[in-house]
mmCIF file of C-alpha atoms in Angstrom:
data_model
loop_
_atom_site.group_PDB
_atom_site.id
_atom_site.type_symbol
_atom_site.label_atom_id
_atom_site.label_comp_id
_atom_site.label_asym_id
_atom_site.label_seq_id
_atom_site.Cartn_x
_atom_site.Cartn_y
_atom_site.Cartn_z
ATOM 1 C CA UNK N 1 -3.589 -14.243 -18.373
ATOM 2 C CA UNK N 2 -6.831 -14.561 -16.909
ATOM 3 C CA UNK N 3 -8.846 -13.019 -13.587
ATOM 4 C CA UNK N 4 -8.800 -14.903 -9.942
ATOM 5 C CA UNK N 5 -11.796 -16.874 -9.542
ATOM 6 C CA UNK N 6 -14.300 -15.091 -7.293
ATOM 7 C CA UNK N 7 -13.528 -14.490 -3.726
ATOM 8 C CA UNK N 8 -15.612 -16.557 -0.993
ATOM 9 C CA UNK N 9 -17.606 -15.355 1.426
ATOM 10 C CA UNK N 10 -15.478 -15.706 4.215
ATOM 11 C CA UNK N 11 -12.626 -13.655 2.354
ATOM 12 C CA UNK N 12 -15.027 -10.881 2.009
ATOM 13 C CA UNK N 13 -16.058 -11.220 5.844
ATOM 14 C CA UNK N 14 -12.729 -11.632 7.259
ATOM 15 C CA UNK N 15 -11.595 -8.545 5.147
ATOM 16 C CA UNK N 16 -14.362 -6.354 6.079
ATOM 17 C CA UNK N 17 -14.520 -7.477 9.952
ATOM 18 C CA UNK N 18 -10.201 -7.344 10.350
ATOM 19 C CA UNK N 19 -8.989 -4.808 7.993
ATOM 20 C CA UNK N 20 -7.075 -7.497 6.424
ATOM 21 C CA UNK N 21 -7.279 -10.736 4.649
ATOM 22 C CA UNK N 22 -4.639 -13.329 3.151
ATOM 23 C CA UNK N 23 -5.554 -14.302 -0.546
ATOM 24 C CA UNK N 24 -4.033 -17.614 -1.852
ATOM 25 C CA UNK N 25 -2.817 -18.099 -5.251
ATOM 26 C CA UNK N 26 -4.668 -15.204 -7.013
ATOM 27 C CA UNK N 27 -1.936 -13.979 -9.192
ATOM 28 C CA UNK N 28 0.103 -16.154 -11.645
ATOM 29 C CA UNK N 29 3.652 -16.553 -12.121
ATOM 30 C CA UNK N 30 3.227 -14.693 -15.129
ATOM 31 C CA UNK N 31 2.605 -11.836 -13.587
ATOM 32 C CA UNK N 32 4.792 -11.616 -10.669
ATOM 33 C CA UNK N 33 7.569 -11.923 -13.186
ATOM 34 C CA UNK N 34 6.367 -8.950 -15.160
ATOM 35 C CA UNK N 35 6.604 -6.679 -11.932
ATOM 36 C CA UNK N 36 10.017 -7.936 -10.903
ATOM 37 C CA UNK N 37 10.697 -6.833 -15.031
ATOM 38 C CA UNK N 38 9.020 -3.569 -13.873
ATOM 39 C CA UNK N 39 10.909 -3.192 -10.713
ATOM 40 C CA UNK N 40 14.264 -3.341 -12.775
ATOM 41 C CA UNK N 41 13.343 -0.873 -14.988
ATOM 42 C CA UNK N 42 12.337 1.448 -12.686
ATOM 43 C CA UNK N 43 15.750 1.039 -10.844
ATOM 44 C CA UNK N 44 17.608 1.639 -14.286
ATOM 45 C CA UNK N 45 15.428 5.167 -14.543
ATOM 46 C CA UNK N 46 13.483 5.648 -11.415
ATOM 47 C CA UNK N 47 11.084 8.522 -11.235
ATOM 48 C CA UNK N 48 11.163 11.363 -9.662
ATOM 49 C CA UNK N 49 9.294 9.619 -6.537
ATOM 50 C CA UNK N 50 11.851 7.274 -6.274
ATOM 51 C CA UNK N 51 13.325 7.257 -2.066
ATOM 52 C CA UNK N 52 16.242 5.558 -0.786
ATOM 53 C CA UNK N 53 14.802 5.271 2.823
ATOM 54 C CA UNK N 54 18.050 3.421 4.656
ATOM 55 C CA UNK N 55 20.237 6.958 6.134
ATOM 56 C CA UNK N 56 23.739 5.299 5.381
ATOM 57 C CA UNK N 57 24.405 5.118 2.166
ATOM 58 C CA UNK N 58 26.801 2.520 2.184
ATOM 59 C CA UNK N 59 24.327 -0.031 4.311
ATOM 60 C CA UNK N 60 21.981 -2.121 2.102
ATOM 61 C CA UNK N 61 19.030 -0.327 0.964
ATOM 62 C CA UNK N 62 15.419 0.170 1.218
ATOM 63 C CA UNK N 63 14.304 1.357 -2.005
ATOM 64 C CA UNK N 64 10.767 2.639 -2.932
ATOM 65 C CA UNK N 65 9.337 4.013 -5.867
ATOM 66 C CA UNK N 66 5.676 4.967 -6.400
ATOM 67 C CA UNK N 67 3.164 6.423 -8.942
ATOM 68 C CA UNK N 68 5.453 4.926 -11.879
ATOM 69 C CA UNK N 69 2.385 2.876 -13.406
ATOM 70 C CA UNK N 70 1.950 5.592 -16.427
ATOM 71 C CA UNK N 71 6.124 5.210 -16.778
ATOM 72 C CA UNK N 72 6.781 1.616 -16.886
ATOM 73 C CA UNK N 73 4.657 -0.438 -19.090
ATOM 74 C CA UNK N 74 5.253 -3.380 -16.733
ATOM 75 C CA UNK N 75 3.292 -1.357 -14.067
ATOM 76 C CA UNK N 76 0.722 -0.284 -16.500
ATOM 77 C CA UNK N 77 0.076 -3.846 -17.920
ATOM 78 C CA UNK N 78 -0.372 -5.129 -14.398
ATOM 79 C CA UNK N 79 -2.623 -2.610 -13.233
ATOM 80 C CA UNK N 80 -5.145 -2.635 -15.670
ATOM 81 C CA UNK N 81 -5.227 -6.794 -16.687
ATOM 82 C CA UNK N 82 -4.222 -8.597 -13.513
ATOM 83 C CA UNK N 83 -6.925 -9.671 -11.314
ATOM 84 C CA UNK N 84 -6.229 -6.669 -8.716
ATOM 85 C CA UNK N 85 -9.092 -4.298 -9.472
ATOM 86 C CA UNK N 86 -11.283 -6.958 -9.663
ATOM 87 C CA UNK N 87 -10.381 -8.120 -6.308
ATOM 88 C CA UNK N 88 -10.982 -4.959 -4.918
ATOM 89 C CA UNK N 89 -14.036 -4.438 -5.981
ATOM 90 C CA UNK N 90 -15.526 -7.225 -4.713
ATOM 91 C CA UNK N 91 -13.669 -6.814 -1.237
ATOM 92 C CA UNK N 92 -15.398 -2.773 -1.190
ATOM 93 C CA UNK N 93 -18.647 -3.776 -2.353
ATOM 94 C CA UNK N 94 -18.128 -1.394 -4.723
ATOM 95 C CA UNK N 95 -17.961 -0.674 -8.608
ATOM 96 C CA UNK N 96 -16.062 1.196 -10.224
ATOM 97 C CA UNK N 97 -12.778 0.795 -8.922
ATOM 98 C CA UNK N 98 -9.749 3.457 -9.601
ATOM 99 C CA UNK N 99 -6.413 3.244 -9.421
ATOM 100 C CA UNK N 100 -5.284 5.308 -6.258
ATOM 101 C CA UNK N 101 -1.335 4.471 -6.471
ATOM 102 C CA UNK N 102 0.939 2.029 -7.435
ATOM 103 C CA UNK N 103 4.229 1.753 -4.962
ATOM 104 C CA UNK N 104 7.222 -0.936 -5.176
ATOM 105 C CA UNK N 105 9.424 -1.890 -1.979
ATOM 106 C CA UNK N 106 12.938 -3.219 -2.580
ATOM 107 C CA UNK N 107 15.111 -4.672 0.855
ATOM 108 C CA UNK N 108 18.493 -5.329 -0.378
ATOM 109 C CA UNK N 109 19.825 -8.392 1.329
ATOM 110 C CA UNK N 110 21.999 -7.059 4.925
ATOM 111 C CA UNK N 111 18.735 -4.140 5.271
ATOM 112 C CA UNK N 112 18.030 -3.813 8.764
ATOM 113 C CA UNK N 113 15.331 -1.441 7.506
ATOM 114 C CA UNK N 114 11.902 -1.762 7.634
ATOM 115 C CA UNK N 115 8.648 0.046 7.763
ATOM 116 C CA UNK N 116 7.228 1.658 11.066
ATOM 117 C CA UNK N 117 3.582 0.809 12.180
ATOM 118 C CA UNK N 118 1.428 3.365 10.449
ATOM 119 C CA UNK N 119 -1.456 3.932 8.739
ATOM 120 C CA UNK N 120 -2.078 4.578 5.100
ATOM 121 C CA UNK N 121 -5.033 6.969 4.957
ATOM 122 C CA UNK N 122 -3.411 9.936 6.960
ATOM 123 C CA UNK N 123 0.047 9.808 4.254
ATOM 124 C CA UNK N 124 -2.006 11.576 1.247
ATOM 125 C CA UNK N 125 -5.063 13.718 0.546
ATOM 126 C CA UNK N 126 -7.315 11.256 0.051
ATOM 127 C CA UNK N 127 -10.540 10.195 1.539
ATOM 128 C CA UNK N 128 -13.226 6.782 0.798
ATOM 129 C CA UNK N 129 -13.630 3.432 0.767
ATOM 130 C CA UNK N 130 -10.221 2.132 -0.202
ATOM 131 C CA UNK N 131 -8.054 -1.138 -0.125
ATOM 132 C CA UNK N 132 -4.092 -1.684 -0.236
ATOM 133 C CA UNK N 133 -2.833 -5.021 -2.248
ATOM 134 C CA UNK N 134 0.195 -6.106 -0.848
ATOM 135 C CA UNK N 135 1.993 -8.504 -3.358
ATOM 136 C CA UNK N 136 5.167 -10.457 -2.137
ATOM 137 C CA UNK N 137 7.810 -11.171 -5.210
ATOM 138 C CA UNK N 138 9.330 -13.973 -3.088
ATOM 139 C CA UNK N 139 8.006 -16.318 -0.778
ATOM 140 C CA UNK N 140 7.334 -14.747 2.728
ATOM 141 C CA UNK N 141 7.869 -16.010 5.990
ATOM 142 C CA UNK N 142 5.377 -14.111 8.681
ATOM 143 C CA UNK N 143 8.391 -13.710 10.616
ATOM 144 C CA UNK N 144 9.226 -11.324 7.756
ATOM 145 C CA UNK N 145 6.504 -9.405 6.601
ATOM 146 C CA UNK N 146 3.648 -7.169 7.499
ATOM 147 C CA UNK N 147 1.970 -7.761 10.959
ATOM 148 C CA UNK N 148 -1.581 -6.382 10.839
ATOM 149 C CA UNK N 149 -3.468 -4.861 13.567
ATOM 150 C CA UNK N 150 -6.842 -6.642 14.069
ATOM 151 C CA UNK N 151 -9.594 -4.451 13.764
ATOM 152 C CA UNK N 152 -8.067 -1.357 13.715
ATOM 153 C CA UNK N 153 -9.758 -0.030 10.913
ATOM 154 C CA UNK N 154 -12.950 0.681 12.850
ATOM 155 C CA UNK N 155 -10.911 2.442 15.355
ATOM 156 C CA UNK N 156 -12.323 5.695 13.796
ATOM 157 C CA UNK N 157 -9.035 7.245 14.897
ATOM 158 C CA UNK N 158 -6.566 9.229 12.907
ATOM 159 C CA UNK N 159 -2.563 8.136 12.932
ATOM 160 C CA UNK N 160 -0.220 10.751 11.935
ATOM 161 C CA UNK N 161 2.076 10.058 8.992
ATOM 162 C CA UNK N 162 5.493 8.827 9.884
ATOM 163 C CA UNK N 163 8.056 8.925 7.524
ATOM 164 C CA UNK N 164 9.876 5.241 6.912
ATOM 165 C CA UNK N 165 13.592 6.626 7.722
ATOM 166 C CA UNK N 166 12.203 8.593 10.861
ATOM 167 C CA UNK N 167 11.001 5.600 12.848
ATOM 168 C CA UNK N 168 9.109 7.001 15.762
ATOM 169 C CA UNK N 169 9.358 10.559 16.908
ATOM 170 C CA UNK N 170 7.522 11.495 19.528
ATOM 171 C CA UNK N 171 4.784 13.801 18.637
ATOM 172 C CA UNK N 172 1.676 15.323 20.179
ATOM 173 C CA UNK N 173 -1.630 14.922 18.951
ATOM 174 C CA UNK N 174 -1.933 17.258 15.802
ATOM 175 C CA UNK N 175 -5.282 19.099 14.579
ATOM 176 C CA UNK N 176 -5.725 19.233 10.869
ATOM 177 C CA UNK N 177 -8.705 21.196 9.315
ATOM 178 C CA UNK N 178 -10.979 20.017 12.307
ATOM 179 C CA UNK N 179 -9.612 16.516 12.524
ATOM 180 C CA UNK N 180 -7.171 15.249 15.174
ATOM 181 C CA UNK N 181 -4.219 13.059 13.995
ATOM 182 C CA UNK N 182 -2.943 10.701 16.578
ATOM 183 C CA UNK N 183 0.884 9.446 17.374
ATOM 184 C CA UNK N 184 0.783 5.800 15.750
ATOM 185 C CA UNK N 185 1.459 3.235 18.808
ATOM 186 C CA UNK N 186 4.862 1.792 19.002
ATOM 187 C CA UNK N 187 3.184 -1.665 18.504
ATOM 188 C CA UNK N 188 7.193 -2.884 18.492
ATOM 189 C CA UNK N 189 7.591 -2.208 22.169
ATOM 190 C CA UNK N 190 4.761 -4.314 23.537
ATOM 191 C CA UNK N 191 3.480 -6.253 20.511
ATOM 192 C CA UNK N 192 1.815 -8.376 22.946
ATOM 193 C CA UNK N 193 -0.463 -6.069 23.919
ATOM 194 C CA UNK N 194 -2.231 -6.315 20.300
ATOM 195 C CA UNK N 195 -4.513 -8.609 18.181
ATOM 196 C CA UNK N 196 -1.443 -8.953 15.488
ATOM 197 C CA UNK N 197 -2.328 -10.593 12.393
ATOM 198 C CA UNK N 198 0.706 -12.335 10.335
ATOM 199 C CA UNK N 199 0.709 -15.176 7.612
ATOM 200 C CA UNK N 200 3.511 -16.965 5.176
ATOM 201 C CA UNK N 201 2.709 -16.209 2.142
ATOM 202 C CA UNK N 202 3.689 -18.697 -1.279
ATOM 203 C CA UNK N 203 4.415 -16.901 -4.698
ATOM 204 C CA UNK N 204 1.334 -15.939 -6.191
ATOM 205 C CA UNK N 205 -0.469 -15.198 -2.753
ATOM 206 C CA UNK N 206 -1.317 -11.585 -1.640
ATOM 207 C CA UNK N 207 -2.644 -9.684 1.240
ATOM 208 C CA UNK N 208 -5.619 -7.187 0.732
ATOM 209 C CA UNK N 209 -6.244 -4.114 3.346
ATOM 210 C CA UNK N 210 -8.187 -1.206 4.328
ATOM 211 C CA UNK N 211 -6.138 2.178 3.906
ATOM 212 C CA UNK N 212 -6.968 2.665 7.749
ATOM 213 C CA UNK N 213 -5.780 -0.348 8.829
ATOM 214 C CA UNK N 214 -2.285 -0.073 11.168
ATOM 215 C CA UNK N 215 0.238 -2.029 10.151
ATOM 216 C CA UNK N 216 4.300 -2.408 10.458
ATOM 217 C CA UNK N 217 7.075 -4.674 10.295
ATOM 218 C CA UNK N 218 7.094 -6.232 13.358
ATOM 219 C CA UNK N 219 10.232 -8.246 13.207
ATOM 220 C CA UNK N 220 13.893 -7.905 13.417
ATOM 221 C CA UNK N 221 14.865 -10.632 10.883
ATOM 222 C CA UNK N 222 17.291 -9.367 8.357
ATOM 223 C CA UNK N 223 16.920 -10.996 4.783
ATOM 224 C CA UNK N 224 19.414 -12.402 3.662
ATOM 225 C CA UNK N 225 18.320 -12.094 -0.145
ATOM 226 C CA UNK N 226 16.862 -9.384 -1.860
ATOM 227 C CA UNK N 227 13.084 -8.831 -1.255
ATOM 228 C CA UNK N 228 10.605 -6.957 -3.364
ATOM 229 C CA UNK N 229 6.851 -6.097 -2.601
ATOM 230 C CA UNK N 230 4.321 -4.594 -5.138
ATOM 231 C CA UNK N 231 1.516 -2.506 -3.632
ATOM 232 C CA UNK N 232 -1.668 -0.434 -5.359
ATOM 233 C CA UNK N 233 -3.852 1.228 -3.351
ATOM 234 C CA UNK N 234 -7.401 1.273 -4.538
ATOM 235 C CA UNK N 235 -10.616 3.435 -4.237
ATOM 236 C CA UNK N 236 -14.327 3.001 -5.090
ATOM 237 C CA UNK N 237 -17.450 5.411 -6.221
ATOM 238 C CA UNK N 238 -16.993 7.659 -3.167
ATOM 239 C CA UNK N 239 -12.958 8.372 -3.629
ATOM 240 C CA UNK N 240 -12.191 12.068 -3.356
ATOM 241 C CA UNK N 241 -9.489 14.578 -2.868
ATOM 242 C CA UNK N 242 -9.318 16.018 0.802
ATOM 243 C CA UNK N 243 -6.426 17.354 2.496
ATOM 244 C CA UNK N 244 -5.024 15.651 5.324
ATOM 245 C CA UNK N 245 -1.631 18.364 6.280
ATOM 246 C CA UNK N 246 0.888 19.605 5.255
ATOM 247 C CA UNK N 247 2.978 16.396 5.751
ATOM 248 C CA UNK N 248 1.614 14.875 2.020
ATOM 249 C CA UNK N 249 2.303 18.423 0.108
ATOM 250 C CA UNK N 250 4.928 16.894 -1.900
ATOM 251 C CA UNK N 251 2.107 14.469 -3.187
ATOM 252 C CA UNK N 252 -0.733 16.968 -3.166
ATOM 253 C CA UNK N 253 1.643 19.396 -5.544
ATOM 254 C CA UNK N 254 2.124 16.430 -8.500
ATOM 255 C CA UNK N 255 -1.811 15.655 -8.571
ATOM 256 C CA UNK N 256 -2.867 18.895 -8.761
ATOM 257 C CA UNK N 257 -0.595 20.129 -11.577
ATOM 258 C CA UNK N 258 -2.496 17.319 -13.313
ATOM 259 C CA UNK N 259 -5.654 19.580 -12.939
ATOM 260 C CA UNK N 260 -7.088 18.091 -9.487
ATOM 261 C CA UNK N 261 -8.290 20.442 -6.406
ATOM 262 C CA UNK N 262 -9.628 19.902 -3.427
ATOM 263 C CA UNK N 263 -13.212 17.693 -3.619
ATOM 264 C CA UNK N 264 -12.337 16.243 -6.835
ATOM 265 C CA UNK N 265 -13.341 12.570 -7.498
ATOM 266 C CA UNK N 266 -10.155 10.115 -7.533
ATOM 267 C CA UNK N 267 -10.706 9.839 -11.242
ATOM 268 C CA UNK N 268 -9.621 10.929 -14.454
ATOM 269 C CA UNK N 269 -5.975 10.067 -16.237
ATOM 270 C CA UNK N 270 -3.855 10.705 -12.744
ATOM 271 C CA UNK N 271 -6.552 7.832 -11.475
ATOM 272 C CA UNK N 272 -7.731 5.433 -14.075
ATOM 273 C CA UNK N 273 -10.786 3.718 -13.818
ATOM 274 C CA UNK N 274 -9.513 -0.145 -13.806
ATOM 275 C CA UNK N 275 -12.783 -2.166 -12.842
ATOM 276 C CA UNK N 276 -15.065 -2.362 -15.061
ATOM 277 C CA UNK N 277 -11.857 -2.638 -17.577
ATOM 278 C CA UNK N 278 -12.864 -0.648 -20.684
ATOM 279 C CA UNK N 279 -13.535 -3.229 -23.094
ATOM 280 C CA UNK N 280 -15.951 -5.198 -20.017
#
């Protein structure tokens, strides 16, 4: 297994101007069969992350698991070969690149679930430059998938984090250690209204986004297969620990018994350095 070839210019652009941008064929068939491999391990013994986000638990599922890259050598392998951090770093400008977290989607066939528009940055205590890869395990319709909000990224506006089984609750405009977090719009209820960016995506292709980037399931098309997404979320250089409320405790509390505090660098073994790999 081998890296992508380099990105083009217009990749870099279109990523840096939208907040998102749709990568063909950078990831071999190779590897997307090593994280479905990963995926069913996980499912025989999930971590302690692992969430069943569908209420009823006799509806088809949407599963999630996510920091299991130091329990499933699938993950691990992935993580530190595959072209991802590589990617990244190119996309951010940016070198080195650490691992911020690895996360796995499952939609059984039947789900009617799917994730709420939100915004990535505001769900943990994290702060910098940083980019999501979103890796489909089976061909993807856009009819399917993630919509993107153009743009949105520059916003310089705060979303509050939503949890997937809550949908939208209303909320009021929350103040957080000097920062105010905003009630993400229900793009579902007037998608219209907004620059929406959607593509079908083959095996192998990806999509690549900035953490503060708003973005959702936009449609109500129930799969009728199973449907598995592998995301890692990505930092450079300027990656630190900052706490965002109360809301991402759960996550705070599993970093910090690994020794991190408040101001720390997104570094270390909880965040492994993946680009330059070690023997570059």
């Amino acid at each position: 297994m081998t890296d992508a070839s380099l990105l083009t210019k217009d990749e870099i652009d279109a990523f840096r101007r939208d907040g998102a941008v749709v990568l063909r064929q950078k990831f071999s068939a190779d590897w997307l069969e090593m994280l479905r491999a990963g995926i069913d391990a996980d499912l025989q013994t999930p971590t302690e992350n692992f969430t069943r986000h569908t209420k009823d638990p006799d509806a088809p599922a949407y599963l999630e698991d996510f920091w299991a890259w130091s329990k499933i050598p699938q993950f691990e392998e992935f993580v530190r070969n595959s072209p991802c951090a590589s990617i990244a770093s190119e996309l951010l400008g940016a070198v080195p690149i650490n691992l911020v977290m690895d996360n796995w989607f499952l939609r059984e066939a039947g789900s009617t679930s799917r994730p709420p528009f939100h915004q990535d940055l505001s769900y943990f205590d994290f702060e910098g430059s940083m980019c999501v890869l979103w890796l489909p395990l089976e061909p993807v319709s856009k009819d399917n998938g993630i919509a993107f909000v153009r743009g949105s990224h520059l916003w310089d506006k705060l979303f509050m984090r939503v949890r997937f089984a809550d949908g939208h609750p209303s909320y009021e405009p929350t103040q957080v250690a000097g920062r105010t977090y905003h009630p993400p719009p229900d793009v579902n209820a007037d998608p219209g209204a907004y620059d929406l960016l959607q593509w079908d995506l083959d095996l192998g292709d990806c999509i690549y986004f900035d953490m503060r980037t708003l973005h959702g399931g936009l449609s109500s098309v129930t799969p009728t297969e199973t449907v598995r997404r592998f995301t890692l979320r990505m930092t450079g250089p300027d990656g630190v620990i900052r706490y965002r409320g109360d809301w991402a405790k759960e996550e705070r509390a599993q970093f910090e018994a690994a020794g991190y505090a408040e101001g720390d660098r997104i570094a270390g073994p909880f965040f492994p350095q993946l680009w330059p790999r070690a023997q570059d």
